[in-house]
Tab-separated table of C-alpha atoms in Angstrom:
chain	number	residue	atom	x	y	z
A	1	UNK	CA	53.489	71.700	-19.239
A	2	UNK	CA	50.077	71.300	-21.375
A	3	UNK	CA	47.389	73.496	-20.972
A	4	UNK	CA	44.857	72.359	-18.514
A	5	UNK	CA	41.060	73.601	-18.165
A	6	UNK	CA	40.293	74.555	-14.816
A	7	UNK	CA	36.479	73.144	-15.205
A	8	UNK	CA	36.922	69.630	-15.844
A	9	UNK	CA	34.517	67.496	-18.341
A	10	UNK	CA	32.223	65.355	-16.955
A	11	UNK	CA	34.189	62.597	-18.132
A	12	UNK	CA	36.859	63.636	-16.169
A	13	UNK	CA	35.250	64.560	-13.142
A	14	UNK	CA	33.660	61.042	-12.976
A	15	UNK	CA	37.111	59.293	-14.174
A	16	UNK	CA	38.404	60.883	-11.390
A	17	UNK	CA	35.960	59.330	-8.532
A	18	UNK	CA	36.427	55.935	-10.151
A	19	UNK	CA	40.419	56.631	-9.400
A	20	UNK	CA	39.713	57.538	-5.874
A	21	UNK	CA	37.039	54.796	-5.643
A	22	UNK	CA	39.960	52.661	-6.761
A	23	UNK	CA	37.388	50.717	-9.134
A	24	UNK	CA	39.880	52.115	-11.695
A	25	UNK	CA	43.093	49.519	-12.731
A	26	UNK	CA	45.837	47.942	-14.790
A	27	UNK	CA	46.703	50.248	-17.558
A	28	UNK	CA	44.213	53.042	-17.030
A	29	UNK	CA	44.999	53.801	-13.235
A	30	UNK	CA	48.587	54.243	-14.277
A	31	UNK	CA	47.789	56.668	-17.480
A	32	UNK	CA	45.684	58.727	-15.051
A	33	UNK	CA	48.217	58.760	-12.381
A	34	UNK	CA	50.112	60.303	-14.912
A	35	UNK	CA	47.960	62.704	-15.949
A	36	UNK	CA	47.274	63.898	-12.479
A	37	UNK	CA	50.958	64.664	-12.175
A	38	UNK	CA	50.883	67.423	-15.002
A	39	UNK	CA	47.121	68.462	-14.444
A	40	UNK	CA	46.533	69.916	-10.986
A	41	UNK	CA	43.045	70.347	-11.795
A	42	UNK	CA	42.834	66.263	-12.110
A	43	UNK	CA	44.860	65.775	-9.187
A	44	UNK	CA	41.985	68.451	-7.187
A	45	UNK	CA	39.184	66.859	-8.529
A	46	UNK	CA	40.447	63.371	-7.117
A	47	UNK	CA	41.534	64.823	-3.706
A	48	UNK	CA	38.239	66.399	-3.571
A	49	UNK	CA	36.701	62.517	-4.092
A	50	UNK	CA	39.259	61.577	-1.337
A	51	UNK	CA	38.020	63.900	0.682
A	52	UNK	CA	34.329	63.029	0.683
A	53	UNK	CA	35.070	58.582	0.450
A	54	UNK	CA	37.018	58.982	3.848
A	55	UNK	CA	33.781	59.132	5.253
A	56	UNK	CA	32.984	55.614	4.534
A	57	UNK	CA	36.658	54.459	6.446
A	58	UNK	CA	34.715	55.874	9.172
A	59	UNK	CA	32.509	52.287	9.697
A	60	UNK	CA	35.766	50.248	9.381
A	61	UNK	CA	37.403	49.073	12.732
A	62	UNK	CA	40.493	49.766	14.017
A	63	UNK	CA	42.513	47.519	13.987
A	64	UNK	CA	45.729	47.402	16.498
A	65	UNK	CA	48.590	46.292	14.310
A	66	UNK	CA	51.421	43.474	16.233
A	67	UNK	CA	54.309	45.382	17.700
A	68	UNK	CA	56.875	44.151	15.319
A	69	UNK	CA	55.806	46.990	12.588
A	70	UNK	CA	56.612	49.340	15.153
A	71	UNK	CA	59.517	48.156	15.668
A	72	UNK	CA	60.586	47.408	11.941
A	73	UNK	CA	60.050	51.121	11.719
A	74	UNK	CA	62.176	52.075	14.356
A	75	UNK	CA	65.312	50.519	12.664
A	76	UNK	CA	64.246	51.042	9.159
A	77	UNK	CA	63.812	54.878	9.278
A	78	UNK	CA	66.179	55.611	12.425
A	79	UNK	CA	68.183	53.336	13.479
A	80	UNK	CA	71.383	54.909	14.909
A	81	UNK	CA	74.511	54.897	13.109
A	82	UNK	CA	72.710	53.284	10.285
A	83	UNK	CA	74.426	55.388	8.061
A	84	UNK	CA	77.845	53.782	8.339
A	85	UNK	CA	76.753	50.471	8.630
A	86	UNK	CA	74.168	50.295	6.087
A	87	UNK	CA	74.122	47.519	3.553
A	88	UNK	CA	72.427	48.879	0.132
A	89	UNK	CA	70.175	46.576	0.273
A	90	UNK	CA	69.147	48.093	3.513
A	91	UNK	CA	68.725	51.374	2.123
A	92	UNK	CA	67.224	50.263	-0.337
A	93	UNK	CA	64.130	50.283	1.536
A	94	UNK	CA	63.710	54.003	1.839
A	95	UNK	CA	62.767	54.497	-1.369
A	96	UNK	CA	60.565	51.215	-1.711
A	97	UNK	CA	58.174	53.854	-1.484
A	98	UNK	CA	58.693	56.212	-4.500
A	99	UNK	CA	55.286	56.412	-6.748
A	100	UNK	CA	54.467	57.658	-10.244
A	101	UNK	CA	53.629	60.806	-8.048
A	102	UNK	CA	57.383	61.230	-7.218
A	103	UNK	CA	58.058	61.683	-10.289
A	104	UNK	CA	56.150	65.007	-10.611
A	105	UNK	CA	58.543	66.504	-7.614
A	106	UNK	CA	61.847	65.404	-10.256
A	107	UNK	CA	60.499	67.177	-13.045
A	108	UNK	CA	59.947	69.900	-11.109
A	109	UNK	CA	63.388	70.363	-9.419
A	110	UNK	CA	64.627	69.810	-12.781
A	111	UNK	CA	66.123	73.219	-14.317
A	112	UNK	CA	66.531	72.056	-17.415
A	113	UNK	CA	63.773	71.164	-20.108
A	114	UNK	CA	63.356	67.422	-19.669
A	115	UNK	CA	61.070	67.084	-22.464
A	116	UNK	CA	62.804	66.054	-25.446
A	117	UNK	CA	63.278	67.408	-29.107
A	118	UNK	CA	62.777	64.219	-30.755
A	119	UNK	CA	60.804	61.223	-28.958
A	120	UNK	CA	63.186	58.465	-30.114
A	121	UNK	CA	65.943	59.953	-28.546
A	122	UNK	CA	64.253	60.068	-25.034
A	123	UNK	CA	62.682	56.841	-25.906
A	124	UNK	CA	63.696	55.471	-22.278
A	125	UNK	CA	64.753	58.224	-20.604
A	126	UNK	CA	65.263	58.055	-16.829
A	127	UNK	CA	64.805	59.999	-13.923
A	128	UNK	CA	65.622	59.900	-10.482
A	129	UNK	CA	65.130	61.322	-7.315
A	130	UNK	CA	67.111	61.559	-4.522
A	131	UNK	CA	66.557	61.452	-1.063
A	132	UNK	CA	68.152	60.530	2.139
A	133	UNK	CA	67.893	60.919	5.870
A	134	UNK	CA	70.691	64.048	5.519
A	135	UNK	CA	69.266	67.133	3.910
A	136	UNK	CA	71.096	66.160	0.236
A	137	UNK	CA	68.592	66.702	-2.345
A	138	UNK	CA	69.031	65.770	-5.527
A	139	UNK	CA	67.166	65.402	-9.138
A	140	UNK	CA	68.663	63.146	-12.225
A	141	UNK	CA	68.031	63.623	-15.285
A	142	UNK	CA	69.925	59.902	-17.528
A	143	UNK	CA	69.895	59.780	-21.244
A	144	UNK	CA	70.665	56.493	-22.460
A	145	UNK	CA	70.830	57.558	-26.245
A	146	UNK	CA	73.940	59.530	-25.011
A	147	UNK	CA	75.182	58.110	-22.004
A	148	UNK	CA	74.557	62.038	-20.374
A	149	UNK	CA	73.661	62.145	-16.980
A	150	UNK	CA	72.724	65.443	-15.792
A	151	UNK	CA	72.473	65.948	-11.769
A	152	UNK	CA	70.929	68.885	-10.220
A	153	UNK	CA	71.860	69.506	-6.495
A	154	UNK	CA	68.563	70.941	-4.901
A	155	UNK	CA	69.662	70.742	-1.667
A	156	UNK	CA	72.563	70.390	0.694
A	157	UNK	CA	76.294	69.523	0.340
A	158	UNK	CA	79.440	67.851	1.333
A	159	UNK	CA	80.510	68.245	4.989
A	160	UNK	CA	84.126	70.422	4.827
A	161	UNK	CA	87.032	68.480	3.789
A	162	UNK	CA	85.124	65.316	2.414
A	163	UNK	CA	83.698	64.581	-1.067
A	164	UNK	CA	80.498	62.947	-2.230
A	165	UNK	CA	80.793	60.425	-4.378
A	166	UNK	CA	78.505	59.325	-7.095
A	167	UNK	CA	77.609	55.438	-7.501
A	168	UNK	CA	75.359	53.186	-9.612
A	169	UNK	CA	73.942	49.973	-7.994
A	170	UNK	CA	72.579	47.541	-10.650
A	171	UNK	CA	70.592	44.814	-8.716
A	172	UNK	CA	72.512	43.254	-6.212
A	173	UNK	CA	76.008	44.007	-7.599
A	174	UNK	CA	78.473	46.312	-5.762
A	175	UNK	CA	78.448	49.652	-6.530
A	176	UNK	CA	80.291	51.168	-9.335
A	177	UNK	CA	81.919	54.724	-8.737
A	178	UNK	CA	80.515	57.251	-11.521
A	179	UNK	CA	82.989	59.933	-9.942
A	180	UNK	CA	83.029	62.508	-7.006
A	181	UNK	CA	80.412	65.306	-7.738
A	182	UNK	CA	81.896	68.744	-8.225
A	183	UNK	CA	80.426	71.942	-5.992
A	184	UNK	CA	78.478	72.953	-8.841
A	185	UNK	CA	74.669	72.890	-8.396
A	186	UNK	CA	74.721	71.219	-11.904
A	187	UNK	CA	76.779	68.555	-12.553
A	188	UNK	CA	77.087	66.628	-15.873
A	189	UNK	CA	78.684	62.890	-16.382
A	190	UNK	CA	79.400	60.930	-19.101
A	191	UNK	CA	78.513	57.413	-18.482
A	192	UNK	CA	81.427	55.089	-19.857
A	193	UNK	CA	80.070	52.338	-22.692
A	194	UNK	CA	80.799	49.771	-20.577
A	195	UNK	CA	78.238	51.265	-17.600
A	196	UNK	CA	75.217	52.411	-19.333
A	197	UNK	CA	73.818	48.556	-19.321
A	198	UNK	CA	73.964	49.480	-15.236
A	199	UNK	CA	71.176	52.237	-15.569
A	200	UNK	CA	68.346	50.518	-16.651
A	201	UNK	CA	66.471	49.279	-13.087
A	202	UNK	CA	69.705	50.779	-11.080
A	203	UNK	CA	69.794	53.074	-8.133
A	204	UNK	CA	71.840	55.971	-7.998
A	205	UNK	CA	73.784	56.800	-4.702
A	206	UNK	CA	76.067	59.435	-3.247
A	207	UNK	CA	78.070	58.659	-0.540
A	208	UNK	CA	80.551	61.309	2.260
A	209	UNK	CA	84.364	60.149	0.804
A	210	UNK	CA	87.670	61.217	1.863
A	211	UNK	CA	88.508	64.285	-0.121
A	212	UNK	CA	88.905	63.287	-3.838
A	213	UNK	CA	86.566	60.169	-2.821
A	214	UNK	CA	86.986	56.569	-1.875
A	215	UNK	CA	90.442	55.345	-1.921
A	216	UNK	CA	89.326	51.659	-2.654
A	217	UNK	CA	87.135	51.805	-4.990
A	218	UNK	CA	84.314	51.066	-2.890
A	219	UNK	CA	82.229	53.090	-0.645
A	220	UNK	CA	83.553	53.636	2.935
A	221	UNK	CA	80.809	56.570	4.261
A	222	UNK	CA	77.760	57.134	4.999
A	223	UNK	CA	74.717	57.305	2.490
A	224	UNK	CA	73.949	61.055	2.231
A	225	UNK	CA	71.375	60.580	-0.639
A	226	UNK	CA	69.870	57.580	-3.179
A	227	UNK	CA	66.904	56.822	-5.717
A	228	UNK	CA	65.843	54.252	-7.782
A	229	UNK	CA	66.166	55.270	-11.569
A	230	UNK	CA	62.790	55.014	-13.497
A	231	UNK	CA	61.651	55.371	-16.511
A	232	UNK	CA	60.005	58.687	-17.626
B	1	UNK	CA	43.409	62.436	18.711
B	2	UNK	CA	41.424	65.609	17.109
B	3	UNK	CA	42.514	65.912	13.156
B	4	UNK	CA	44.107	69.670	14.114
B	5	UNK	CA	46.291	67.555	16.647
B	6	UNK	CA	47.413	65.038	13.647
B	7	UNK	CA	47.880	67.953	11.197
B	8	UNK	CA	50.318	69.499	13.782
B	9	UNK	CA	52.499	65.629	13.918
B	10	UNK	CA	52.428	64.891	10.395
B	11	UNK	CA	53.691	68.881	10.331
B	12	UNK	CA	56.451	67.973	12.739
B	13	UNK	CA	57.335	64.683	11.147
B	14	UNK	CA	57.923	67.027	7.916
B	15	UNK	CA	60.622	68.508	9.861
B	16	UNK	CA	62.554	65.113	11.053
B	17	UNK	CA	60.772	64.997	14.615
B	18	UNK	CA	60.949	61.218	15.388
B	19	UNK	CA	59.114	61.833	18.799
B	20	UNK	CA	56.388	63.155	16.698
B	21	UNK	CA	56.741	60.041	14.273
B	22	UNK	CA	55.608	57.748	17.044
B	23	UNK	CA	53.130	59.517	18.529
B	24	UNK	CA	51.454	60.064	15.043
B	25	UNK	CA	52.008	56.150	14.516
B	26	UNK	CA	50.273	55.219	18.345
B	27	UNK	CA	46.827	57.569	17.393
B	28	UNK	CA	46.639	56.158	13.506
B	29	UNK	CA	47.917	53.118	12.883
B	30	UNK	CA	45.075	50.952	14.326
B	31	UNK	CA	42.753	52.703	11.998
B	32	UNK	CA	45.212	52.704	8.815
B	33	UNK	CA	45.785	48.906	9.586
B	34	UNK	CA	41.776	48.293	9.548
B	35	UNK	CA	42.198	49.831	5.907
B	36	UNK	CA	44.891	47.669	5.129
B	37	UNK	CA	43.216	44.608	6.434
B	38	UNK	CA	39.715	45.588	5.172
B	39	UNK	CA	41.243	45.999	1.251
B	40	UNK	CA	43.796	43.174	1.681
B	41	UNK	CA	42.047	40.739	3.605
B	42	UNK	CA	45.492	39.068	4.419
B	43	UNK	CA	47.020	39.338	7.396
B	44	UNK	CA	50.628	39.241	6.174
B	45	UNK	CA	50.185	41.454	2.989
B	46	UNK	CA	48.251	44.024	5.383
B	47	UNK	CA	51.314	44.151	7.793
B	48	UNK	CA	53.786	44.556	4.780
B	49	UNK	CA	51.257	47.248	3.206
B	50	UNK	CA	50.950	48.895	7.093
B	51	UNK	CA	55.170	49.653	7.332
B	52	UNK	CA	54.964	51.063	3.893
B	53	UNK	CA	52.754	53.285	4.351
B	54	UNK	CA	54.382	54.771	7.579
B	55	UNK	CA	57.562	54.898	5.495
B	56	UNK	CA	55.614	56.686	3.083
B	57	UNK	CA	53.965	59.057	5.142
B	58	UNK	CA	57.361	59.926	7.005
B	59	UNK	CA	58.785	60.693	3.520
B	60	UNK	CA	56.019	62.471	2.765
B	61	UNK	CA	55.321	64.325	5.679
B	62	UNK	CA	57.072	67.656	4.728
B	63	UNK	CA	55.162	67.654	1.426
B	64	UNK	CA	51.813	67.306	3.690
B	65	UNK	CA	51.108	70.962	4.083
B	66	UNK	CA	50.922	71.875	-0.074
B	67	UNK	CA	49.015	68.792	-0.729
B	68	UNK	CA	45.421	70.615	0.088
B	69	UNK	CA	44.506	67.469	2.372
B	70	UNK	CA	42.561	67.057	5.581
B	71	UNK	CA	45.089	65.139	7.734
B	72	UNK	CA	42.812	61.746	7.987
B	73	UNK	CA	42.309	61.721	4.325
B	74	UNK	CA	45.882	62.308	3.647
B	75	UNK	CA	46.498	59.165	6.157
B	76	UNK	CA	44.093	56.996	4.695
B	77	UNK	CA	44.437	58.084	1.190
B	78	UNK	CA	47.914	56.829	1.388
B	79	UNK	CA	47.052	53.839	3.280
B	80	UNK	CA	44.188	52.974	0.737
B	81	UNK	CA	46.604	53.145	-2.039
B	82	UNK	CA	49.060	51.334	-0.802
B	83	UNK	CA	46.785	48.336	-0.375
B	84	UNK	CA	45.210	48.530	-4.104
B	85	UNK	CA	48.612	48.761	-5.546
B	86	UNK	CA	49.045	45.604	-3.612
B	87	UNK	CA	45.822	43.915	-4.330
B	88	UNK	CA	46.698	44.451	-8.156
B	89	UNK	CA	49.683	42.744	-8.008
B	90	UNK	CA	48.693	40.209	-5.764
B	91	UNK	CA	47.838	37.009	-7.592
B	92	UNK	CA	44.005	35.874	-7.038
B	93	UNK	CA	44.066	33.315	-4.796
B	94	UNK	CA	46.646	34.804	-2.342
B	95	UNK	CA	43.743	36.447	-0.543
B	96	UNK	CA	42.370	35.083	2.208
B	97	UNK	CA	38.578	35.599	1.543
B	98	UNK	CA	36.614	35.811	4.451
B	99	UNK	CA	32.357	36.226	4.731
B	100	UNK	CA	32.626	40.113	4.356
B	101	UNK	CA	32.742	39.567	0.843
B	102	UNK	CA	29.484	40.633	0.777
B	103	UNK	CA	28.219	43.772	-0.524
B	104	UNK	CA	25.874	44.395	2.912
B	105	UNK	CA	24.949	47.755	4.374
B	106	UNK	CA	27.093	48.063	7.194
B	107	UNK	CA	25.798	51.801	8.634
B	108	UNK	CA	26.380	51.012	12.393
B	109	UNK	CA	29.439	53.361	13.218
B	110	UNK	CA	31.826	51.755	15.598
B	111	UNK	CA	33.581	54.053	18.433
B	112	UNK	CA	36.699	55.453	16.514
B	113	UNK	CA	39.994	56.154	18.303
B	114	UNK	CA	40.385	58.703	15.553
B	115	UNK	CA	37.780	61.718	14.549
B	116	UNK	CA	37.270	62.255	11.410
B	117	UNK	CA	36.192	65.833	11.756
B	118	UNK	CA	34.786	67.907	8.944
B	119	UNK	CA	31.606	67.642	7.347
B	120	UNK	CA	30.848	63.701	7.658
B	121	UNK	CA	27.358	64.007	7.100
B	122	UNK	CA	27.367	65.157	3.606
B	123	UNK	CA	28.506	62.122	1.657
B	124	UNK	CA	25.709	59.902	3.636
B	125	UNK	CA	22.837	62.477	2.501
B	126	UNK	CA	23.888	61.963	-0.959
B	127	UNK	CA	24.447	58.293	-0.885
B	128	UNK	CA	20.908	58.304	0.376
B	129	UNK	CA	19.557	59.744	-2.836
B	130	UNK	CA	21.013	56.990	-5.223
B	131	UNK	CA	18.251	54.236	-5.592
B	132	UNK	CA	18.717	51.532	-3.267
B	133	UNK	CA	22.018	49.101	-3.833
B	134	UNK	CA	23.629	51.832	-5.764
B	135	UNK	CA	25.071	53.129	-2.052
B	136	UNK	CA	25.716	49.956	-0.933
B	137	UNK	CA	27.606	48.887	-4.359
B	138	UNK	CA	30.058	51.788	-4.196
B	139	UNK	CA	30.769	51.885	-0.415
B	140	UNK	CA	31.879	48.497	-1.240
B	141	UNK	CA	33.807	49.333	-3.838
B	142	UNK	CA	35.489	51.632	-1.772
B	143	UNK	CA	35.693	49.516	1.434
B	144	UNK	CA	37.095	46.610	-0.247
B	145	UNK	CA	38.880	48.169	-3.023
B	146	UNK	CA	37.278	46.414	-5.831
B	147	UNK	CA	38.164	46.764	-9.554
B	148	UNK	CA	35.322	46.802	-12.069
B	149	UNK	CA	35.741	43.342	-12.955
B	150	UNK	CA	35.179	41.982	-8.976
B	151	UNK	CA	32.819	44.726	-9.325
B	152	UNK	CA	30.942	42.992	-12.031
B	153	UNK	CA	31.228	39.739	-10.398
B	154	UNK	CA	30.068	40.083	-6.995
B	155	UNK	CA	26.889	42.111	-8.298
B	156	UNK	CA	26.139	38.912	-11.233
B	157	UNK	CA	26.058	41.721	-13.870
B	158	UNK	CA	27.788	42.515	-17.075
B	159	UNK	CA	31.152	44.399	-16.426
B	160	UNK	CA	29.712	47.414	-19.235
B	161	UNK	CA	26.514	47.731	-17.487
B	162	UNK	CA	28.285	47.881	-13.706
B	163	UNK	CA	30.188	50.924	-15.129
B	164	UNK	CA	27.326	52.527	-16.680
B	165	UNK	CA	25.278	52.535	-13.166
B	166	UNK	CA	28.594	53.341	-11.461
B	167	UNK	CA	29.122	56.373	-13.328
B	168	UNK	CA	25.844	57.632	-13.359
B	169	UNK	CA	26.012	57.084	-9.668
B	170	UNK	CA	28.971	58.977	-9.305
B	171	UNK	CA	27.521	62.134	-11.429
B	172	UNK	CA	24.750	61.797	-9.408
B	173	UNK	CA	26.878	62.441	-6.025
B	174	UNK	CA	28.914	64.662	-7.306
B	175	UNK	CA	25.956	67.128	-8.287
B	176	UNK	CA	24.594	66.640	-4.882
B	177	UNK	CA	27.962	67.104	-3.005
B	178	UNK	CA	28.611	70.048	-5.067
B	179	UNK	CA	25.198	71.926	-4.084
């Protein structure tokens, strides 16, 4: 990670209230979002500006919202035995969420050195991060110069006797199965030609399988963990 | 609600605690959906903005504790953002503009369901010490989540010169917060 000063320049210090003023857009607000991911100093200053604009929230209303949201919520985040019959689009939604911030938590949980030698090669690198209601926790790491798709298992595992499989959703097609993921904490795939087109704008899944992984070619369990590929 | 009591649900929410979910969505959600409504100005977009941000702030709650915020700000932070990501997307005539377009000094301070807690009175001291409009110009900003160029527009000024008071404004604050 770059070197960051811990006193920020005035420049920065007032580029960071205009952020958390919001005054800030388009191109610029993203480039600083950015910024604030790898500079924690930025990312304090701003908070700090956060902090002290709350105060004006203070003289707007409340506001009570119509029940539906509550209830949208209720099915969206737990709904029971959404799990098994979840449609991916459905699931979809959990993630609708995932910011440029996210993307500082990937890099993170990433063990390897995501930062590549040469900047064409990584010239549209992806990431992805992912998250489900169960406690699997993964980071990936997709190289489309190579096809290499590098998975890092943070967090949790299959249940005993079942697999997790790996799949890539490309818009509203059906999944595609990229394989069942080994009990390695590091897994690496090679992404057949014929897939790679898949990655750009796809979400990556992993579903609970049989042992060995769907017999049909299609996922039969739950959703144990997904994110949305995006560009680095 | 006190803010120590929505610290401890967003802490519980971190850990999967749906009971904890709603509660935290009963005591907050009127105020985050006067956010959304206040920046949006659109009923529907404000509703859409109002589930993502609980989404959010579910997925989010376990990373709550790290993130150095008071609980309210982390709320309404999140809310706030939300809606300007929306707003920038949004195409301009989508919003419903109502009379508050306005930049007017609104200091009256309605009952809140929700304390804000901490040191409230700080920011107001400082705003206090701008010359007159320059408070009023970036409450607004804030309140209705302008962009320079609405910025610009609403004051009848030249978008360069709006971000040369702005700024100076903000250095101003900033050395008066800071002392």
């Amino acid at each position: 990670m770059s070197k960051h000063p811990i006193i920020l320049s005035e420049k920065d210090s007032v580029a960071a209230a205009e952020y958390a003023l919001g005054v800030m857009q388009g191109a610029a607000r993203v480039n600083f979002a950015r910024r604030m991911e790898t500079e924690p100093a930025l990312a304090a200053e701003v908070r700090q500006w956060d902090e002290h604009f709350t105060e004006f929230s203070a003289d707007i209303e409340d506001v009570t919202p119509p029940q539906h949201i509550a209830n949208a919520l209720e099915q969206r985040l737990f709904a029971p035995s959404t799990a098994s019959k979840m449609t991916w689009w459905n699931s979809l939604g959990l993630w609708r969420g995932l910011t440029v911030a996210s993307l500082a938590a990937v890099i993170a949980l990433g063990a390897w050195n995501l930062r590549p030698i040469s900047s064409e090669q990584n010239d549209k690198a992806m990431v992805a991060q992912m998250l489900g209601e169960s406690p699997l926790k993964l980071a990936a790491f997709y190289n489309p110069a190579n096809g290499e798709l590098r998975l890092n298992r943070v967090e949790g595992a299959s249940h005993a006797g079942r697999s997790l499989e790996l799949w890539i959703i490309a818009g509203k097609e059906a999944p595609i199965s990229l394989g069942v993921l080994s009990d390695a904490a590091f897994t690496k795939v090679n992404v057949p030609m014929a897939l790679r087109e898949k990655f750009e704008g796809g979400v990556l899944a992993i579903t609970d399988e049989p042992l060995g992984g769907s017999a049909n070619g299609k996922p039969t369990g739950a959703v144990m963990a997904a994110g949305p590929l995006t560009e680095v | 609600m006190s803010p120590s009591e929505i610290e401890k649900l967003i802490s519980r929410c971190g850990l999967g605690d749906r009971a904890a979910f709603r509660l935290l969505y009963a005591a907050t959600s009127a105020k985050l959906f006067g956010v959304c409504l206040r920046v949006l100005k659109n009923r529907t977009d404000a509703e859409d903005v109002l589930q993502e941000t609980y989404v959010k702030i579910w997925h989010n709650a376990a990373k709550y504790q790290v993130s150095g915020y008071s609980p309210i700000t982390w709320l309404v932070t999140i809310a706030r953002n939300q809606s300007i990501d929306r707003l920038r997307s949004r195409k301009p005539d989508a919003a419903e503009l109502t009379e508050a377009d306005e930049i007017a000094d609104t200091s009256s301070t309605p009952e809140q369901s929700v304390m804000l807690g901490g040191d409230v009175e700080r920011l107001r001291v400082c705003l206090d010490k701008l010359s007159p409009g320059r408070a009023e110009a970036v409450k607004a900003a804030y309140m209705e989540g302008y962009s320079y160029q609405e910025l610009a527009e609403r004051l009848n000024q030249p978008i360069n010169t709006v971000r040369t008071w702005l700024r100076r404004s903000l250095i101003s604050l900033k050395e008066c917060l800071s002392s």
